[in-house]
XYZ file of C-alpha atoms in Angstrom:
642
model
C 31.600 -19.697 -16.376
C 29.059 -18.643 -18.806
C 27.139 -21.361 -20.449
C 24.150 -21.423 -23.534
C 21.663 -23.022 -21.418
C 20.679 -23.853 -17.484
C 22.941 -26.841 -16.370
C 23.307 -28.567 -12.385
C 26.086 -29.837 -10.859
C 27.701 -31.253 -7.486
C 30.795 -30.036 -6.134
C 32.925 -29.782 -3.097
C 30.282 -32.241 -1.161
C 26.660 -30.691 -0.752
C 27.072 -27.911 -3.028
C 24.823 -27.354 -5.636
C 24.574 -24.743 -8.070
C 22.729 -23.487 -11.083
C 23.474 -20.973 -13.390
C 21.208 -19.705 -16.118
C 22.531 -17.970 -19.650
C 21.599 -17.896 -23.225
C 22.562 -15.194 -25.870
C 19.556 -12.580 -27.494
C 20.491 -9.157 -29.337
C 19.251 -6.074 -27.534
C 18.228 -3.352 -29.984
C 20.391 0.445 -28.794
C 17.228 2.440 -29.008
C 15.448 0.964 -26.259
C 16.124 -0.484 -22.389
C 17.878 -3.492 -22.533
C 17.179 -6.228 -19.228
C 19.390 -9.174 -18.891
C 20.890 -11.595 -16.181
C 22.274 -14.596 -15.153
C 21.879 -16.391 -11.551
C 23.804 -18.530 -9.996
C 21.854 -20.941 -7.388
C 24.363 -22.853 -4.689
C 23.085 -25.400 -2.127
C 25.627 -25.333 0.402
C 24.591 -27.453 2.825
C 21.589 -29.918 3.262
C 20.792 -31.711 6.648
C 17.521 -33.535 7.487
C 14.857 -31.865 6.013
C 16.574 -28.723 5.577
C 19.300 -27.127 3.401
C 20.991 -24.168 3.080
C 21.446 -21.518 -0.077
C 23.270 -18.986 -1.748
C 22.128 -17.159 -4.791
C 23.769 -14.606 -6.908
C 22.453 -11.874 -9.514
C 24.470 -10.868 -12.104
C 22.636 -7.698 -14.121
C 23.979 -8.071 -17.826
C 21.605 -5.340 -18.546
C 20.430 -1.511 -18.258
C 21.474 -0.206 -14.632
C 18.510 -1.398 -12.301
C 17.232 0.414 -9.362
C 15.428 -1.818 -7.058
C 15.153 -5.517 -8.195
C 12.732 -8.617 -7.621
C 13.873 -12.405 -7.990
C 11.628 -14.926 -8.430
C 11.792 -18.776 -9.013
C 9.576 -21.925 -8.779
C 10.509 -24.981 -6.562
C 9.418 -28.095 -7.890
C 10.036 -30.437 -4.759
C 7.711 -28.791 -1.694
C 10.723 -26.712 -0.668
C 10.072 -23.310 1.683
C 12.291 -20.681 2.438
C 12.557 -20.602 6.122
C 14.672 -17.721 6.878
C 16.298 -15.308 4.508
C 19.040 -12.669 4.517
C 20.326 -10.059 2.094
C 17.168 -9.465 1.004
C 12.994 -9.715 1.650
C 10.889 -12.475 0.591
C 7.605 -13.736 0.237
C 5.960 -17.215 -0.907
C 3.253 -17.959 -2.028
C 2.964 -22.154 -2.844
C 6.171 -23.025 -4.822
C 6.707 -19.559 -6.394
C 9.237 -17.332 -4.260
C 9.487 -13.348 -4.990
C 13.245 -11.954 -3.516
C 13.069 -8.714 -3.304
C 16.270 -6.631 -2.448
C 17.776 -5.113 0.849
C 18.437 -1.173 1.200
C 21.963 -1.568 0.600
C 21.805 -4.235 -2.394
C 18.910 -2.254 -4.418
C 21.309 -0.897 -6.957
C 22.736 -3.214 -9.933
C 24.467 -1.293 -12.621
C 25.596 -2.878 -15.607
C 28.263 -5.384 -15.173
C 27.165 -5.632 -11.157
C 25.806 -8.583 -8.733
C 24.209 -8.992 -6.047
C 23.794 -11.844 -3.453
C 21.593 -13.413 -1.013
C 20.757 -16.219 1.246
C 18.588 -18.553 2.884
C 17.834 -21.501 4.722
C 15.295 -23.889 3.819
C 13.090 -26.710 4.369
C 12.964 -29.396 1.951
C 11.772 -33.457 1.461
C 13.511 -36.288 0.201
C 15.026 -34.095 -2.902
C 16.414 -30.831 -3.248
C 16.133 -29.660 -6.961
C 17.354 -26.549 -8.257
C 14.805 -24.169 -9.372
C 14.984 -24.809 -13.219
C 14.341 -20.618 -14.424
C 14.491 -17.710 -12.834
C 12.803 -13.864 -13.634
C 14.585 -10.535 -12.405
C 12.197 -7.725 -12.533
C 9.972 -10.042 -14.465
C 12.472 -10.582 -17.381
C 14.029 -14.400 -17.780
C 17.464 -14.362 -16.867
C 18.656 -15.864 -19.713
C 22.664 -14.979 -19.636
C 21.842 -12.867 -22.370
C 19.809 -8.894 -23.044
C 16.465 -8.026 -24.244
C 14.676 -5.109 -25.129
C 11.970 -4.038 -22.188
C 8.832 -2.722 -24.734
C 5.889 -0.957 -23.903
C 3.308 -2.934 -22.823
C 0.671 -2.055 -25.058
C -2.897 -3.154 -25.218
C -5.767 -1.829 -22.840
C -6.035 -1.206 -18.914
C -9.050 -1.705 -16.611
C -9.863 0.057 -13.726
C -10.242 0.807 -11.278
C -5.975 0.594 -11.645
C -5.294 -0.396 -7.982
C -8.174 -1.817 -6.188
C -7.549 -1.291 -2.485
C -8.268 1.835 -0.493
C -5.727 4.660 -1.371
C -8.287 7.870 -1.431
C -7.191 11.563 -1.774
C -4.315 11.205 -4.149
C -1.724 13.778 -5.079
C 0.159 12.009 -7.978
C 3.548 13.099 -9.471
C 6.423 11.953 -11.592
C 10.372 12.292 -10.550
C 11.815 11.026 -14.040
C 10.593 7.661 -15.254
C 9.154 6.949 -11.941
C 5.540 7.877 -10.945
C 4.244 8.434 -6.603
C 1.118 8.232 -5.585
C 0.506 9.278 -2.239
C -3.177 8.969 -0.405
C -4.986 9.687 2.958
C -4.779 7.172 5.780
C -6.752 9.397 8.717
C -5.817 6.914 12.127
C -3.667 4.083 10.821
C 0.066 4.564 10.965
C 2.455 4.808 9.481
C 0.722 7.438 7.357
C 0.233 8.534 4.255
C 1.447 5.649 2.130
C 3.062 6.061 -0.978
C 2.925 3.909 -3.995
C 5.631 3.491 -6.735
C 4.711 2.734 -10.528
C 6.582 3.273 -14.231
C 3.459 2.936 -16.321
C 0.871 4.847 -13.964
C -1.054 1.295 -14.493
C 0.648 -1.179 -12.124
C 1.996 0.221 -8.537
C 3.617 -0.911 -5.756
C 4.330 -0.111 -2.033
C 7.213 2.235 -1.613
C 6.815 3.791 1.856
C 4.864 5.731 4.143
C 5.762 9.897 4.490
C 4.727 10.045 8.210
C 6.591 7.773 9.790
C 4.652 8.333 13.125
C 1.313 9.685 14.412
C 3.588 12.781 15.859
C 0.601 15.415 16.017
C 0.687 16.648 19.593
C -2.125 14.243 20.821
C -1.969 11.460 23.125
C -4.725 10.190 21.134
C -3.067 8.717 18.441
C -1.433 6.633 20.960
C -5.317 5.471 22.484
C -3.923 7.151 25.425
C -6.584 8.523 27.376
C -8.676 9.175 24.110
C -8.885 7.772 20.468
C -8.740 9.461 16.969
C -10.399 7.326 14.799
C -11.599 9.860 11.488
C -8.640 11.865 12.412
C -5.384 12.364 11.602
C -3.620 12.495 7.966
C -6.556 13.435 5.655
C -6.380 15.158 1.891
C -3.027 16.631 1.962
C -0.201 17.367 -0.673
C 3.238 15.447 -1.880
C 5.345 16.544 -3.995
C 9.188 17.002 -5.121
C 11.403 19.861 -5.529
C 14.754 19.922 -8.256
C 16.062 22.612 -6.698
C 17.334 20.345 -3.924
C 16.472 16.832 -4.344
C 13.549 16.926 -1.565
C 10.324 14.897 -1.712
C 7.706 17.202 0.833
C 4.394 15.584 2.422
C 2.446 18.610 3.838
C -1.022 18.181 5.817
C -3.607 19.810 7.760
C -4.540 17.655 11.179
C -8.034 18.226 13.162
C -8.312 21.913 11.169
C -6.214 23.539 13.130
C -2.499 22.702 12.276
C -0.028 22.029 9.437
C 2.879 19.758 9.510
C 5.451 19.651 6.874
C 7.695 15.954 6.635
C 10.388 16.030 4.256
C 12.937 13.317 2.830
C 15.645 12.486 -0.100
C 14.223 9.256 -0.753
C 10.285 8.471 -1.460
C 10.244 5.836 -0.076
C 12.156 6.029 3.311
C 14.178 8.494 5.436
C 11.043 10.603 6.054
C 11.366 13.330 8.953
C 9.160 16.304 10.238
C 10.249 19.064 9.115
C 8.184 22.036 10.410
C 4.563 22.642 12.229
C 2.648 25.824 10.893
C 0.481 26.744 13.212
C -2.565 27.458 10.326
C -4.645 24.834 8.590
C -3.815 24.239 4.933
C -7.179 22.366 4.407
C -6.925 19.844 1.276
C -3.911 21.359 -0.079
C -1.801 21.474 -3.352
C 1.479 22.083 -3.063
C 3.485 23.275 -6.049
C 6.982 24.450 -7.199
C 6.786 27.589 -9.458
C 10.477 28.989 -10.033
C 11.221 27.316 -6.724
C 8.627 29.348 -5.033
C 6.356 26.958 -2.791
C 2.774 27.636 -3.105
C 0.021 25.855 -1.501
C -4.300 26.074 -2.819
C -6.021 25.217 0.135
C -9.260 25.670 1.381
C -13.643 24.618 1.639
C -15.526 26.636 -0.440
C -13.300 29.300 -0.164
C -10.206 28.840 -2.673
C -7.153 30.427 -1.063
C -3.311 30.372 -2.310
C -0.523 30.749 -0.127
C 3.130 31.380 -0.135
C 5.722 29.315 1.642
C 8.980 30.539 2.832
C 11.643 28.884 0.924
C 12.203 26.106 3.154
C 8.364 25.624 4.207
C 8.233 26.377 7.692
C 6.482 29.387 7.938
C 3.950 31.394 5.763
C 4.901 34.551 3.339
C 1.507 35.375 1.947
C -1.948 34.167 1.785
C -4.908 35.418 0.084
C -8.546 34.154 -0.908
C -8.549 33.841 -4.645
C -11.953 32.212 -5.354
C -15.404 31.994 -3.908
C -17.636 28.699 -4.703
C -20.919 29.785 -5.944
C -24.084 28.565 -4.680
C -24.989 27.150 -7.907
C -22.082 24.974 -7.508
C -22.018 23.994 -3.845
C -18.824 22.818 -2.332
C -15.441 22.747 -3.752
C -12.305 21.329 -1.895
C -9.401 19.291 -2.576
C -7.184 21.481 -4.126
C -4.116 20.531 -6.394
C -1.767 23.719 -8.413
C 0.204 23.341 -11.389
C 1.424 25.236 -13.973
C 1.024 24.533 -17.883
C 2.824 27.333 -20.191
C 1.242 30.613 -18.879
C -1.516 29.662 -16.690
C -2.035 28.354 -13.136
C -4.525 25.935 -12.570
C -6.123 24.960 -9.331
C -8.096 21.471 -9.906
C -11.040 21.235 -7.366
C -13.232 18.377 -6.368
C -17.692 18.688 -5.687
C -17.760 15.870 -3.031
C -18.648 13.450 -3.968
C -20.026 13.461 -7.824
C -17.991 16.593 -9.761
C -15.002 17.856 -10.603
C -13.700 21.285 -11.919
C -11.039 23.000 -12.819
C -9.921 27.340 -11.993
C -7.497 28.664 -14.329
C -5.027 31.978 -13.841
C -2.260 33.954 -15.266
C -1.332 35.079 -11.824
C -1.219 32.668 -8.636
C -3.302 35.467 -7.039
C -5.706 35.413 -9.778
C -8.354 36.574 -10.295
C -9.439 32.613 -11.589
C -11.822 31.599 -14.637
C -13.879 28.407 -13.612
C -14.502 25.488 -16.002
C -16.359 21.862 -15.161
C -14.906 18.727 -16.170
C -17.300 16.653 -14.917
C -20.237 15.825 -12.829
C -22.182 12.836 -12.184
C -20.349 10.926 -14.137
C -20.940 6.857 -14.606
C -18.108 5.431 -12.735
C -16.096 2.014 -13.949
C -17.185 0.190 -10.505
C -20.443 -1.429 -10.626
C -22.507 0.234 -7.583
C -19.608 2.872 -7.045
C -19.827 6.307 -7.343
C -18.406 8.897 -9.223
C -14.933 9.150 -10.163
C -13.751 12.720 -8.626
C -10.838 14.460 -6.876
C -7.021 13.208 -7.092
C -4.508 14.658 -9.600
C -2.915 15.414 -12.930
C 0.229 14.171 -13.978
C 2.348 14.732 -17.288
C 4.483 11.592 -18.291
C 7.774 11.912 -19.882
C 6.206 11.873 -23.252
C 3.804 14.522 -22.965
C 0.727 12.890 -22.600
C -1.660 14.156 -19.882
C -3.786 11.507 -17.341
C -6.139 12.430 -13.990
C -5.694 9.695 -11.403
C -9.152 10.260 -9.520
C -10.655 7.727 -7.411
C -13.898 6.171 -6.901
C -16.448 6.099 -3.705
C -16.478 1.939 -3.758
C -17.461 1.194 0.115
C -17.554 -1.133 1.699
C -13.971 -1.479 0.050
C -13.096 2.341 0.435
C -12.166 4.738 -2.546
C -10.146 3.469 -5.676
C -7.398 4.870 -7.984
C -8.918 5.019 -11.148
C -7.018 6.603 -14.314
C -8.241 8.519 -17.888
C -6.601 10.745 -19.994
C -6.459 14.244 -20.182
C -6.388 16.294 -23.451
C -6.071 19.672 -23.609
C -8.662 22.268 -25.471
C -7.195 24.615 -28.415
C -7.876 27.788 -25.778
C -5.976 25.556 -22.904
C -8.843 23.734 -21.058
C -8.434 20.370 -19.680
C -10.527 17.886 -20.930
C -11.334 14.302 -19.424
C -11.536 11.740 -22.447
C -14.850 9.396 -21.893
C -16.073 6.241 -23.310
C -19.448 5.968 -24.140
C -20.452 8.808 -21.913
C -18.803 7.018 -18.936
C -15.403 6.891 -17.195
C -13.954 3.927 -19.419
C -13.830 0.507 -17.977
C -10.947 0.091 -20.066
C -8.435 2.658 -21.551
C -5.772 2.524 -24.097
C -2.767 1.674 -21.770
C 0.068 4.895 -21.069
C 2.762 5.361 -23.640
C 5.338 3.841 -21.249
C 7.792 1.078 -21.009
C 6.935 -1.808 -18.952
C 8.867 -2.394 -15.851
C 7.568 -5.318 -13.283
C 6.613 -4.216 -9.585
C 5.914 -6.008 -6.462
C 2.932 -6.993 -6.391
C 0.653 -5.203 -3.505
C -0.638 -9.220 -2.481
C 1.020 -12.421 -1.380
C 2.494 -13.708 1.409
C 4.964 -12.204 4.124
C 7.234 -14.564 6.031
C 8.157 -11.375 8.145
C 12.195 -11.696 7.475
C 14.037 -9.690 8.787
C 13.286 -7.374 11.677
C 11.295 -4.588 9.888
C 7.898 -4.589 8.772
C 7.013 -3.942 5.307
C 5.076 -0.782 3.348
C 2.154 -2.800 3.478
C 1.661 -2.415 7.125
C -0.319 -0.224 9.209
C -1.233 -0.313 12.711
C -4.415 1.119 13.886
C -3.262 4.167 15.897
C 0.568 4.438 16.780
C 1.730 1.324 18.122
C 3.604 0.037 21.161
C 6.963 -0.261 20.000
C 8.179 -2.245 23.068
C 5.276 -4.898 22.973
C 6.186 -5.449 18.827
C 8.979 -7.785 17.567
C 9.488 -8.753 13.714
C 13.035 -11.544 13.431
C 11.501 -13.944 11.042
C 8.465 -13.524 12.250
C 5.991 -11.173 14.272
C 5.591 -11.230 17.597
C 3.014 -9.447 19.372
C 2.453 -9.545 23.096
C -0.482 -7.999 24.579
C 0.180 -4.038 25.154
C -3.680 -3.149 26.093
C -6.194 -4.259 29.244
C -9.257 -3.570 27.924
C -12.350 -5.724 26.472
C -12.816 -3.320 23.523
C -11.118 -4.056 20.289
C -11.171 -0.363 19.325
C -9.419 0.662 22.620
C -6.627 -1.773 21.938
C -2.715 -1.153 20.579
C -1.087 -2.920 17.943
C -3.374 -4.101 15.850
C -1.958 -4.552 12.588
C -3.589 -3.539 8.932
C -3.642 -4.709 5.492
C -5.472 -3.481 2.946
C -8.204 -5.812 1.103
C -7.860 -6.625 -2.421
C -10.945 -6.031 -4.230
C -13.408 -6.868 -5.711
C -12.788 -9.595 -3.258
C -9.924 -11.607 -1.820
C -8.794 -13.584 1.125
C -6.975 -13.432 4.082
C -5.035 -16.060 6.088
C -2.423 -15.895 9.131
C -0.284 -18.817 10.391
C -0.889 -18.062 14.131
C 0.972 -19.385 17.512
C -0.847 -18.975 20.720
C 1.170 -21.334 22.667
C 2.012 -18.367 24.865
C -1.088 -16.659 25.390
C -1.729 -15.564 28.782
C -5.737 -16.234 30.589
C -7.889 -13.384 29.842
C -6.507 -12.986 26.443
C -8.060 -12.640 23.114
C -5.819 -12.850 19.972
C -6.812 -12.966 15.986
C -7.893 -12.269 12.375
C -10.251 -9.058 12.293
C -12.527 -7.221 9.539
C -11.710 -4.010 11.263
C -14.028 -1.213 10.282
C -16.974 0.882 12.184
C -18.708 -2.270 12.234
C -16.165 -5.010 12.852
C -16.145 -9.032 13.473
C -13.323 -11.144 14.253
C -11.792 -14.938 14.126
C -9.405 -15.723 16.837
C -8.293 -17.350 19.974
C -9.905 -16.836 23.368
C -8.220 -18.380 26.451
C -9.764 -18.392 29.963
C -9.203 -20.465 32.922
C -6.014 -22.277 31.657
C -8.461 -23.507 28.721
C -8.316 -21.723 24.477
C -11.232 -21.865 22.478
C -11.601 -20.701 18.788
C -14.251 -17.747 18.167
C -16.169 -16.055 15.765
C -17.151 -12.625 17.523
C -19.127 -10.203 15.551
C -21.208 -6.976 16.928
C -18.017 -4.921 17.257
C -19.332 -1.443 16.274
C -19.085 2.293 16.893
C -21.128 5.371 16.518
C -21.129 7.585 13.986
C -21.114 10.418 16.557
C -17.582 10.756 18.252
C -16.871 7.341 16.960
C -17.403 5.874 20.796
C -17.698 1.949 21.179
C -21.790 1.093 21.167
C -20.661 -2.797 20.801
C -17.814 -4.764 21.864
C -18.527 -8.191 20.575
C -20.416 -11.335 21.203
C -19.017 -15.150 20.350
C -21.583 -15.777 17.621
C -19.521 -19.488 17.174
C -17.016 -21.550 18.879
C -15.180 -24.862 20.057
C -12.327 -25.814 22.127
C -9.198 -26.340 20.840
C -5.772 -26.893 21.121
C -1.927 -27.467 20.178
C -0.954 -23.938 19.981
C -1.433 -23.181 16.069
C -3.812 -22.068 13.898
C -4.408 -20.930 10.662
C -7.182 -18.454 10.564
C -8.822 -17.028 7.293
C -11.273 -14.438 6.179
C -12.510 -13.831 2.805
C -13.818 -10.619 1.832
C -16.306 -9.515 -1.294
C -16.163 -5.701 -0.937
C -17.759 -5.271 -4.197
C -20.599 -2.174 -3.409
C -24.358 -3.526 -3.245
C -25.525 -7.133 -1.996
C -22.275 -9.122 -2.076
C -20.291 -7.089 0.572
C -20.016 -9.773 3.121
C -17.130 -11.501 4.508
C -16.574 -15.436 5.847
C -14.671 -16.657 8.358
C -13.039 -20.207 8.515
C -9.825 -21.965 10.388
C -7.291 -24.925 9.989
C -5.878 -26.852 12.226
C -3.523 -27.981 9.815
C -3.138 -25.234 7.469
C -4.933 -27.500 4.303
C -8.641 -28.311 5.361
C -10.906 -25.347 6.560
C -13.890 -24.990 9.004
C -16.103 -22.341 8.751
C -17.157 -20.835 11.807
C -19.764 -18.195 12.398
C -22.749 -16.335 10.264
C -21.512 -14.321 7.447
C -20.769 -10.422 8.152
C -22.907 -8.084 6.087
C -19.788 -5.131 5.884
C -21.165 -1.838 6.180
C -20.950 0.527 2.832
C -21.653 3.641 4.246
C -18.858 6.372 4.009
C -18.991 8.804 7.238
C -15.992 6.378 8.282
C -13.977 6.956 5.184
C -11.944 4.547 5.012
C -12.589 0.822 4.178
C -12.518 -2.114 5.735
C -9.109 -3.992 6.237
C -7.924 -7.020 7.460
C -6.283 -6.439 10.988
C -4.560 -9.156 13.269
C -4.921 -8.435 16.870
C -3.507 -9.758 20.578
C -4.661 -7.963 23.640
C -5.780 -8.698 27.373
C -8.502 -8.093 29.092
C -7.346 -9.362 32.568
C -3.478 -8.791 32.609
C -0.352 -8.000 30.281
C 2.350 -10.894 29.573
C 0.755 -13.054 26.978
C 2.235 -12.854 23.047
C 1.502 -14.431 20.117
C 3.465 -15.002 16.931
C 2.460 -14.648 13.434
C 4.751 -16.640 10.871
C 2.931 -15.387 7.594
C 0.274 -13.215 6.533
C -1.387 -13.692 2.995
C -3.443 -11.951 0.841
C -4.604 -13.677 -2.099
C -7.268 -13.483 -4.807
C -9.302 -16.021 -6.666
């Protein structure tokens, strides 16, 4: 029953529903978002109750959708199916399951959930799909207008390749030894982005050392390498050189999931671009020495390769190679690490190839950052051209950061500036708004998968990792070395600073054990749980560090602060300033009760230099050093800014 305005009411016992509708006029020319929910308590017990909720989309088709809501009573979602949430306080974000992502017009979609609740139960009074009110009516989704700041996504997503498949814009970046690997984000505006997958689903690069069996590959791995998609037959391709010597090629019909390997070439595409021309695959690769290559049509094996440019002296270095193809010329777009950019331009993939700078030490957007260099070009559905680069920010890592392109009268690229500088703040893309997930919050860990977010340092353990409505880890290394240990899970930090808490169970912790909240980078420190002799303590351990030559352990830790205690939970916290210069330090604090925090332990001064690459992250750990059995359970990991 459609009705002009949100109403409650009881029926058949406990139930309780709500449904929201109203009428607005959506004007033909543009996207029209609408919807109506329907909210049914269908049973309540002692404080607890149980919930369906149905979508109906009234508007444009939707692919992927987000539902969120308030309580107003204390509630929690406890355990959800049908779908993936997070909560954060009293606002819940739903976001869909695989096989309920698509609502055409006309179409619904359902969930549900237990919950925990007090002495009343309200109904949430609104709802948002997608970010739009679901009113019971349509409205016209409008570009957003108005100005953008950058750096666009701060967290540590370096080496872009950037492309758009329709209205939809990937950005996928270098992850060297955390896997999954390269990640790949999701955006409709090029301004606001989301997790959509990973391309390498595993570490699967003929090493044992991915696995930190019998060796480690920290600065290894998935570095600058090449994503793109191909019309011809609906395929997204991730292609990248490993330890100079190899080439794997991962394939899949979905961005965001299904990813497989597809070929190894036994030949290192160093810092490649891959591009489509005619349906011909060809790759730039190469250090100073610009080559091109030719694919065989299904990429697993090399047609052609020849050296088409030589870096002068004058110039020094140029890598990080991207190809495209504007009317009649190629263009190879070329990175100086770590201050310059320029650009080679050809009628002929073979060339020979005209060289033009675009820039070079250029004032970056991020106070104490570097230069904005290297990444992509991209060409939205209108026309317009913009270069998603990123900037050197450490101890944070390197930063998407956008600008326009415009193009020259005799074809030239040209970055648009502000004052001399990489703007701060840029008119915003020509592009309809469309809400994301957004890359912080907090994960309950429904379901049994993890999500995009994750990483684990090194391939993980598989058999020693659990996620049903929670993660459980049990210890899968002996060892008294962080670095040496399995399964310890990544998120990235949220700059310029932000905050990191885990709900943590150690109830089943075995002796010998050390379990917790890490800053995990070349120079690490850690808050967790250390239990010897029957007896748990909480610890602040810093001095975890690593050389710079091989990346061997020089320090595994001392307790810089501690205290016994017990009842087998914890909430543990770190919060991070990884703004470059004298701020970069992170806290560490933890609750017995999940409201009042204790800080523990000296500050850590986070290390900004870059021979590690990437930045610091938070990472939640559980290993032994005496014997394997012990586990731990994590029931939510947030990330949250001030």
């Amino acid at each position: 029953m459609r009705r002009t305005r949100p109403r409650l009411w009881i029926a058949a016992g406990l139930a309780l529903a709500v449904s929201t509708a109203g009428l607005a006029l959506a004007t033909s020319a543009r996207a029209a978002a609408g919807c109506k929910v329907t909210y049914t308590v269908t049973n309540q017990w002692q404080g607890g109750f149980g919930a369906n909720v149905t979508i109906d989309n009234l508007g444009d088709p939707i692919t992927g959708w987000r539902l969120g809501w308030s309580f107003g009573a204390g509630q929690t979602v406890a355990q959800l199916w049908g779908g993936t949430v997070s909560q954060t306080g009293a606002q819940v974000t739903v976001t869909n399951a695989d096989y309920n992502a698509s609502l055409p017009t006309g179409g619904s979609a359902s969930f549900g959930f237990n919950g925990t609740s007090g002495a009343s139960n309200p109904a949430p009074a609104s709802f948002t799909l997608n970010g739009v009110a679901c009113t019971g009516g349509t409205a016209p989704t409008t570009p957003a207008g108005g100005t953008f700041t950058n750096p666009v996504v701060w967290q540590d997503f370096a080496d872009g390749d950037i492309i758009r498949v329709g209205d939809v814009y990937y950005y996928s970046a270098s992850t060297m030894h955390y896997s999954p690997g390269a990640p790949v984000l999701r955006s409709y505006d090029l301004v606001n982005w989301e997790y959509a997958g990973h391309s390498v689903p595993r570490l699967d690069f003929d090493s044992n050392a991915y696995d930190l069996n019998g060796g480690r590959a920290y600065v290894k791995g998935i570095w600058a390498s090449a994503f793109n998609y191909r019309p011809s037959n609906s395929t997204y391709y991730w292609l990248g050189c490993t330890e100079f010597n190899r080439t794997y090629v991962y394939t899949s019909a979905n961005a965001g999931s299904g990813w497989g390997k597809k070929a190894r070439i036994n030949k290192c595409y160093y810092d490649a671009g891959l591009m489509f021309d005619n349906d011909t695959p060809y790759v730039a690769y190469g250090n100073g020495t610009i080559s091109v290559a030719q694919l065989s049509s299904d990429l697993t094996s090399e047609v052609r390769s020849q050296a088409v440019y030589q870096t002068p002296s004058s110039i020094g270095t140029l890598e990080g190679a991207r190809m495209y193809k504007r009317g009649n010329y190629y263009y190879i777009w070329l990175t100086r690490p770590a201050n310059g950019q320029y650009v080679l331009r050809s009628t002929s993939p073979w060339g020979p190839y005209e060289q033009k700078q675009v820039l070079l030490n250029l004032p970056g957007p991020i106070s104490g950052g570097g230069v904005p260099h290297q990444g992509g070009l991209v060409q939205t559905q209108n026309g317009d051209w913009w270069y998603m680069a990123f900037t050197d920010a450490y101890p944070g890592g390197r930063m998407p950061t956008l600008a326009p392109i415009t193009w020259s009268a005799d074809g030239w690229p040209v970055l648009q500036t502000v004052n001399g500088r990489w703007g701060a703040t840029y008119p915003r893309p020509n592009l309809p708004w469309h809400p994301v997930t957004p890359m912080t919050g907090t994960d309950t860990f429904t379901g049994t998968t993890l999500g995009p977010q994750y990483e684990w340092n090194h391939n993980p353990d598989t058999s020693k990792v659990s996620v049903n409505n929670g993660l459980r880890l049990s210890t899968a290394t002996v060892t008294g070395d962080l670095y040496n240990a399995r399964n310890t899970l990544t998120r990235r930090i949220q700059g310029p600073s932000s905050t990191a808490t885990i709900e943590l169970d150690y109830s089943a912790m075995a002796n010998g054990d050390r379990a917790g909240l890490a800053m995990l980078r070349d120079t690490s420190a850690w808050i967790g749980i250390r239990k010897d002799n029957g007896a748990t303590r909480i610890s602040m351990t810093n001095g975890l560090t690593m050389s710079t030559s091989g990346w061997t352990t020089t320090g595994t830790g001392t307790e810089r602060a501690g205290a016994a205690i017990s009842g087998g939970k914890v909430w543990l916290r770190v919060n991070a300033d990884i703004r470059p210069g004298s701020g970069r330090t992170a806290t560490f604090s933890y609750s017995t009760d999940g409201v009042t925090f204790i800080g523990l332990g000296p500050a850590l001064t986070l290390n900004n230099d870059w021979q590690f690459f990437m930045g610091y992250r938070f990472g939640v750990f559980n290993y032994a050093t005496q014997s394997l059995g012990g586990a731990v359970s994590v029931s939510r990991f947030t990330v949250s800014t001030p």
